[in-house]
Amino acid sequence: MSSSDPQARRSPNAAVILSFFAVGLGHLYSGHLVKGLVLFFLCFLFLPVAVLGAAYFSGTTAYVGLVPLGAAFLVFVYAVLDARRLARRAPVPYPLRDYNRPAVYAIFLVAGSLASIPMAIFVREELYAVYTTPQGSMSPTLQPGDRFLVNKRIVRERPLERGDVVIFRATTEGATKNFVKRVIGLAGDTVEVRAGRVVVNGKELSYLGEGDTLTESIEGRRYRIAIDDPKAEGSDHAAATVPPGCCWVLGDRRTNSLDSRALGPVPLVDVVGVAEILILPAGDWGRFGPIDPS
């Protein structure tokens, strides 16, 4: 076999591409079977750990799932870079091993898909999902383009609380969309909005600050809200009682939000989950972390 034969050498680019498709596959390609298998199983071991942690630990469970997923990402990055390094250092001519066959690579890819895809679907549908803030109706808490993690299991474990930031489905203009708003009222509450100030059960919420941005407090939970023009048309809302099985929501930008003032009370069955962590802030990484940190 001559050195000009493509089988006589290992391509670093091919090793990187194979590693992207399945962690460890680039190592098999480069002649390091054992190391490739170790990385493969190590990376996918983090997935069930993340699922179990997110499913069974209480508290801010998103962090329990993020830690092993972060570890899996680090293993992935290492595997890609190491596979490229090993391919560059492979002997020329490279002696093909028994496992350097398309059929073996295909088995590797299928095994990786069987291990990761169903688990990823389960996590997305039952535990956690990442959403993007489409507009500025939750500013300053969430900015357009922010990506945040939503805890879906929490709505099955405890009742919603006033102050929770939730994702819910609602139909407007003939289409069902996802909305992100803050829970202000629960079943039986009477909610009213007067000049941008919220009154729940006859008591105005606590406010601090001056100007367009205020700190609002409800049952000890503090968060920032924006009031561009308290007298803007549609900002106020007459007193309304939240019916059973529903909640009443508002955007944090009170004069630029499509919420319960127009949509009405939100049925709890339409609530997808509670927004917990801002994982990819738009433009300012200093905002990374829990939404409404105490």
Short mmCIF file of C-alpha atoms in Angstrom, two decimals:
data_model
loop_
_atom_site.label_atom_id
_atom_site.label_comp_id
_atom_site.label_asym_id
_atom_site.label_seq_id
_atom_site.Cartn_x
_atom_site.Cartn_y
_atom_site.Cartn_z
CA MET A 1 0.00 0.00 0.00
CA SER A 2 1.59 3.29 -1.06
CA SER A 3 1.52 6.52 0.90
CA SER A 4 -0.63 8.06 -1.85
CA ASP A 5 -3.39 5.53 -1.13
CA PRO A 6 -6.16 7.30 0.89
CA GLN A 7 -6.29 4.22 3.16
CA ALA A 8 -2.60 4.69 3.97
CA ARG A 9 -3.13 7.76 6.13
CA ARG A 10 -5.69 9.09 8.61
CA SER A 11 -7.33 12.41 7.85
CA PRO A 12 -7.64 14.78 10.87
CA ASN A 13 -10.72 16.37 9.29
CA ALA A 14 -12.40 12.98 8.91
CA ALA A 15 -11.62 12.18 12.55
CA VAL A 16 -13.25 15.45 13.64
CA ILE A 17 -16.36 14.85 11.52
CA LEU A 18 -16.77 11.30 12.81
CA SER A 19 -16.38 12.54 16.39
CA PHE A 20 -19.17 15.06 15.81
CA PHE A 21 -21.49 12.25 14.73
CA ALA A 22 -20.56 9.96 17.65
CA VAL A 23 -18.14 10.60 20.49
CA GLY A 24 -15.26 8.14 20.22
CA LEU A 25 -15.82 7.28 16.59
CA GLY A 26 -12.92 9.49 15.53
CA HIS A 27 -10.70 7.46 17.86
CA LEU A 28 -11.76 4.20 16.21
CA TYR A 29 -10.94 5.76 12.86
CA SER A 30 -7.50 6.74 14.18
CA GLY A 31 -6.74 3.28 15.59
CA HIS A 32 -7.55 3.80 19.28
CA LEU A 33 -10.44 1.41 19.92
CA VAL A 34 -10.30 1.22 23.72
CA LYS A 35 -10.06 4.97 24.22
CA GLY A 36 -12.89 5.54 21.76
CA LEU A 37 -15.16 3.10 23.57
CA VAL A 38 -14.33 4.65 26.96
CA LEU A 39 -15.19 8.14 25.71
CA PHE A 40 -18.34 6.87 24.01
CA PHE A 41 -19.73 5.22 27.14
CA LEU A 42 -18.51 8.01 29.42
CA CYS A 43 -20.28 10.67 27.39
CA PHE A 44 -23.57 8.82 27.23
CA LEU A 45 -23.37 7.84 30.88
CA PHE A 46 -23.97 11.49 31.73
CA LEU A 47 -27.33 11.51 29.94
CA PRO A 48 -29.19 9.10 32.25
CA VAL A 49 -27.50 10.77 35.23
CA ALA A 50 -28.88 14.10 34.05
CA VAL A 51 -32.35 12.64 33.55
CA LEU A 52 -32.43 10.90 36.93
CA GLY A 53 -31.10 13.98 38.69
CA ALA A 54 -33.64 16.25 37.06
CA ALA A 55 -36.48 13.82 37.67
CA TYR A 56 -35.90 12.96 41.32
CA PHE A 57 -34.11 15.85 43.02
CA SER A 58 -36.16 18.64 44.51
CA GLY A 59 -35.36 22.35 44.64
CA THR A 60 -33.93 24.12 41.64
CA THR A 61 -33.57 20.85 39.81
CA ALA A 62 -32.38 22.41 36.58
CA TYR A 63 -28.87 22.68 37.99
CA VAL A 64 -28.86 18.96 38.79
CA GLY A 65 -29.46 18.23 35.13
CA LEU A 66 -27.13 20.91 33.80
CA VAL A 67 -24.03 19.67 35.65
CA PRO A 68 -23.84 16.22 33.99
CA LEU A 69 -24.89 17.69 30.65
CA GLY A 70 -22.08 20.19 30.97
CA ALA A 71 -19.68 17.37 31.77
CA ALA A 72 -20.87 15.48 28.69
CA PHE A 73 -20.20 18.56 26.57
CA LEU A 74 -16.64 18.80 27.92
CA VAL A 75 -16.06 15.13 27.09
CA PHE A 76 -17.39 15.79 23.59
CA VAL A 77 -15.02 18.74 23.05
CA TYR A 78 -12.07 16.71 24.34
CA ALA A 79 -12.99 13.77 22.10
CA VAL A 80 -13.12 15.95 18.98
CA LEU A 81 -9.79 17.63 19.66
CA ASP A 82 -8.07 14.42 20.76
CA ALA A 83 -9.30 12.49 17.71
CA ARG A 84 -7.84 15.17 15.45
CA ARG A 85 -4.53 15.02 17.31
CA LEU A 86 -4.34 11.23 17.10
CA ALA A 87 -5.20 11.23 13.39
CA ARG A 88 -2.35 13.64 12.71
CA ARG A 89 0.03 11.40 14.66
CA ALA A 90 -1.12 8.14 13.08
CA PRO A 91 1.65 6.26 11.25
CA VAL A 92 1.95 6.49 7.48
CA PRO A 93 1.14 4.11 5.97
CA TYR A 94 -1.62 3.41 8.45
CA PRO A 95 -2.29 -0.31 9.01
CA LEU A 96 -6.05 -0.78 8.81
CA ARG A 97 -7.54 -2.58 11.83
CA ASP A 98 -10.40 -5.04 11.75
CA TYR A 99 -12.72 -2.35 13.13
CA ASN A 100 -11.81 0.21 10.45
CA ARG A 101 -14.83 -0.76 8.38
CA PRO A 102 -17.97 1.16 7.39
CA ALA A 103 -20.16 -1.50 9.02
CA VAL A 104 -18.47 -0.98 12.39
CA TYR A 105 -18.81 2.79 12.07
CA ALA A 106 -22.50 2.37 11.24
CA ILE A 107 -23.05 0.21 14.34
CA PHE A 108 -21.36 2.87 16.42
CA LEU A 109 -23.61 5.58 15.01
CA VAL A 110 -26.78 3.54 15.52
CA ALA A 111 -25.82 2.70 19.11
CA GLY A 112 -25.23 6.37 19.84
CA SER A 113 -28.58 7.34 18.35
CA LEU A 114 -30.45 4.66 20.28
CA ALA A 115 -28.85 5.85 23.50
CA SER A 116 -29.32 9.58 23.08
CA ILE A 117 -32.30 10.41 20.88
CA PRO A 118 -35.08 8.76 22.95
CA MET A 119 -33.61 10.17 26.15
CA ALA A 120 -33.35 13.65 24.65
CA ILE A 121 -37.00 13.45 23.54
CA PHE A 122 -38.06 12.34 27.02
CA VAL A 123 -36.18 15.23 28.64
CA ARG A 124 -37.65 17.72 26.18
CA GLU A 125 -41.23 16.54 26.55
CA GLU A 126 -41.37 15.66 30.26
CA LEU A 127 -38.61 17.43 32.18
CA TYR A 128 -36.89 20.43 30.64
CA ALA A 129 -36.86 22.46 27.47
CA VAL A 130 -35.07 25.57 26.28
CA TYR A 131 -37.19 28.47 25.08
CA THR A 132 -36.31 31.79 23.46
CA THR A 133 -37.82 35.13 24.43
CA PRO A 134 -39.46 36.37 21.21
CA GLN A 135 -40.30 39.93 22.25
CA GLY A 136 -39.78 42.44 25.04
CA SER A 137 -42.97 41.89 27.02
CA MET A 138 -40.99 40.37 29.93
CA SER A 139 -38.31 43.07 29.98
CA PRO A 140 -36.25 43.73 32.05
CA THR A 141 -36.44 40.16 33.45
CA LEU A 142 -36.09 38.54 30.02
CA GLN A 143 -34.79 40.34 26.96
CA PRO A 144 -35.58 39.51 23.30
CA GLY A 145 -33.29 36.68 22.22
CA ASP A 146 -32.68 35.32 25.73
CA ARG A 147 -32.64 31.54 25.99
CA PHE A 148 -33.91 30.12 29.24
CA LEU A 149 -34.56 26.70 30.75
CA VAL A 150 -38.13 25.75 31.63
CA ASN A 151 -38.89 23.17 34.32
CA LYS A 152 -41.88 21.15 33.09
CA ARG A 153 -42.10 18.73 35.99
CA ILE A 154 -42.58 21.43 38.60
CA VAL A 155 -46.17 22.07 37.49
CA ARG A 156 -46.96 18.44 38.31
CA GLU A 157 -45.33 18.57 41.74
CA ARG A 158 -46.59 21.76 43.34
CA PRO A 159 -49.23 24.43 42.78
CA LEU A 160 -48.17 27.52 40.90
CA GLU A 161 -47.13 30.43 43.10
CA ARG A 162 -47.62 34.15 42.66
CA GLY A 163 -44.49 35.50 41.05
CA ASP A 164 -43.66 32.38 39.02
CA VAL A 165 -42.56 33.06 35.43
CA VAL A 166 -44.40 30.50 33.32
CA ILE A 167 -44.63 29.28 29.74
CA PHE A 168 -48.19 28.61 28.60
CA ARG A 169 -50.11 27.99 25.40
CA ALA A 170 -52.84 30.34 24.24
CA THR A 171 -54.70 30.94 21.01
CA THR A 172 -54.64 34.39 19.48
CA GLU A 173 -55.43 35.51 15.95
CA GLY A 174 -56.39 31.95 15.05
CA ALA A 175 -53.02 30.42 16.04
CA THR A 176 -51.85 28.67 19.19
CA LYS A 177 -48.58 30.12 20.50
CA ASN A 178 -46.29 29.85 23.49
CA PHE A 179 -46.24 32.83 25.84
CA VAL A 180 -43.97 33.67 28.76
CA LYS A 181 -45.52 35.78 31.54
CA ARG A 182 -45.55 36.16 35.31
CA VAL A 183 -48.25 34.68 37.55
CA ILE A 184 -49.94 37.46 39.48
CA GLY A 185 -53.22 35.88 40.58
CA LEU A 186 -54.35 32.37 41.50
CA ALA A 187 -57.82 30.81 41.57
CA GLY A 188 -60.14 32.90 43.74
CA ASP A 189 -57.95 36.02 43.65
CA THR A 190 -59.34 39.35 42.51
CA VAL A 191 -56.85 41.21 40.32
CA GLU A 192 -56.97 44.80 39.14
CA VAL A 193 -54.47 47.02 37.28
CA ARG A 194 -54.62 50.76 37.90
CA ALA A 195 -52.10 53.11 36.21
CA GLY A 196 -49.62 50.30 35.93
CA ARG A 197 -49.95 49.30 39.58
CA VAL A 198 -51.41 45.90 40.44
CA VAL A 199 -53.98 45.30 43.15
CA VAL A 200 -54.53 41.72 44.37
CA ASN A 201 -57.44 41.01 46.70
CA GLY A 202 -57.82 44.71 47.43
CA LYS A 203 -54.14 45.25 48.34
CA GLU A 204 -51.72 47.06 46.07
CA LEU A 205 -48.45 45.22 45.53
CA SER A 206 -45.35 46.74 47.08
CA TYR A 207 -43.21 49.00 44.84
CA LEU A 208 -39.77 50.57 45.14
CA GLY A 209 -37.94 52.90 42.78
CA GLU A 210 -38.84 55.75 40.50
CA GLY A 211 -39.22 56.33 36.78
CA ASP A 212 -39.85 53.72 34.10
CA THR A 213 -38.42 50.75 36.02
CA LEU A 214 -39.70 49.64 39.42
CA THR A 215 -39.15 46.76 41.81
CA GLU A 216 -42.43 44.97 42.42
CA SER A 217 -42.92 42.62 45.34
CA ILE A 218 -45.57 39.95 45.76
CA GLU A 219 -45.53 37.67 48.81
CA GLY A 220 -41.86 38.44 49.37
CA ARG A 221 -40.78 37.72 45.80
CA ARG A 222 -39.08 40.73 44.25
CA TYR A 223 -38.55 41.36 40.54
CA ARG A 224 -38.10 44.28 38.18
CA ILE A 225 -40.93 45.60 36.03
CA ALA A 226 -41.05 48.28 33.33
CA ILE A 227 -43.78 50.88 32.97
CA ASP A 228 -43.19 53.00 29.87
CA ASP A 229 -46.43 54.94 30.11
CA PRO A 230 -48.84 54.06 32.93
CA LYS A 231 -51.64 55.87 31.10
CA ALA A 232 -51.20 53.99 27.82
CA GLU A 233 -54.40 52.59 26.37
CA GLY A 234 -54.98 49.00 27.48
CA SER A 235 -52.59 49.16 30.42
CA ASP A 236 -55.31 49.15 33.07
CA HIS A 237 -57.79 46.37 33.75
CA ALA A 238 -60.94 46.34 35.82
CA ALA A 239 -61.10 44.07 38.84
CA ALA A 240 -61.59 40.42 37.82
CA THR A 241 -61.82 37.24 39.85
CA VAL A 242 -59.67 34.32 38.70
CA PRO A 243 -61.87 31.24 38.12
CA PRO A 244 -61.03 27.77 39.48
CA GLY A 245 -58.33 25.88 37.58
CA CYS A 246 -56.81 29.07 36.19
CA CYS A 247 -54.17 31.70 36.90
CA TRP A 248 -53.86 35.37 35.96
CA VAL A 249 -50.65 36.53 34.26
CA LEU A 250 -48.94 39.78 33.36
CA GLY A 251 -45.83 40.68 31.42
CA ASP A 252 -43.10 42.54 33.30
CA ARG A 253 -43.26 45.31 30.68
CA ARG A 254 -46.74 46.34 31.64
CA THR A 255 -47.54 48.64 28.72
CA ASN A 256 -46.27 46.32 25.99
CA SER A 257 -47.58 42.86 26.85
CA LEU A 258 -50.30 40.58 25.56
CA ASP A 259 -51.40 38.88 28.78
CA SER A 260 -54.48 38.16 30.88
CA ARG A 261 -55.71 41.70 30.35
CA ALA A 262 -56.48 40.64 26.77
CA LEU A 263 -56.20 36.83 26.82
CA GLY A 264 -58.15 36.33 30.02
CA PRO A 265 -57.32 33.84 32.79
CA VAL A 266 -54.94 31.04 31.75
CA PRO A 267 -56.15 27.46 32.37
CA LEU A 268 -53.58 25.54 34.40
CA VAL A 269 -53.71 22.69 31.89
CA ASP A 270 -52.22 25.08 29.33
CA VAL A 271 -49.21 25.92 31.53
CA VAL A 272 -46.15 24.11 30.15
CA GLY A 273 -43.72 24.83 32.96
CA VAL A 274 -41.87 27.37 35.11
CA ALA A 275 -38.91 29.33 33.73
CA GLU A 276 -35.99 28.73 36.09
CA ILE A 277 -32.60 29.60 34.61
CA LEU A 278 -31.40 32.09 32.03
CA ILE A 279 -28.78 29.95 30.25
CA LEU A 280 -27.90 32.11 27.24
CA PRO A 281 -28.50 35.82 27.84
CA ALA A 282 -28.74 38.09 24.84
CA GLY A 283 -25.71 40.35 24.90
CA ASP A 284 -24.89 40.34 28.63
CA TRP A 285 -23.47 37.21 30.27
CA GLY A 286 -23.69 38.94 33.64
CA ARG A 287 -27.40 38.02 33.61
CA PHE A 288 -26.71 34.28 33.44
CA GLY A 289 -28.30 32.34 36.28
CA PRO A 290 -31.61 31.98 38.10
CA ILE A 291 -34.52 34.05 36.88
CA ASP A 292 -35.49 36.46 39.68
CA PRO A 293 -32.58 35.53 41.98
CA SER A 294 -33.40 36.15 45.63
#
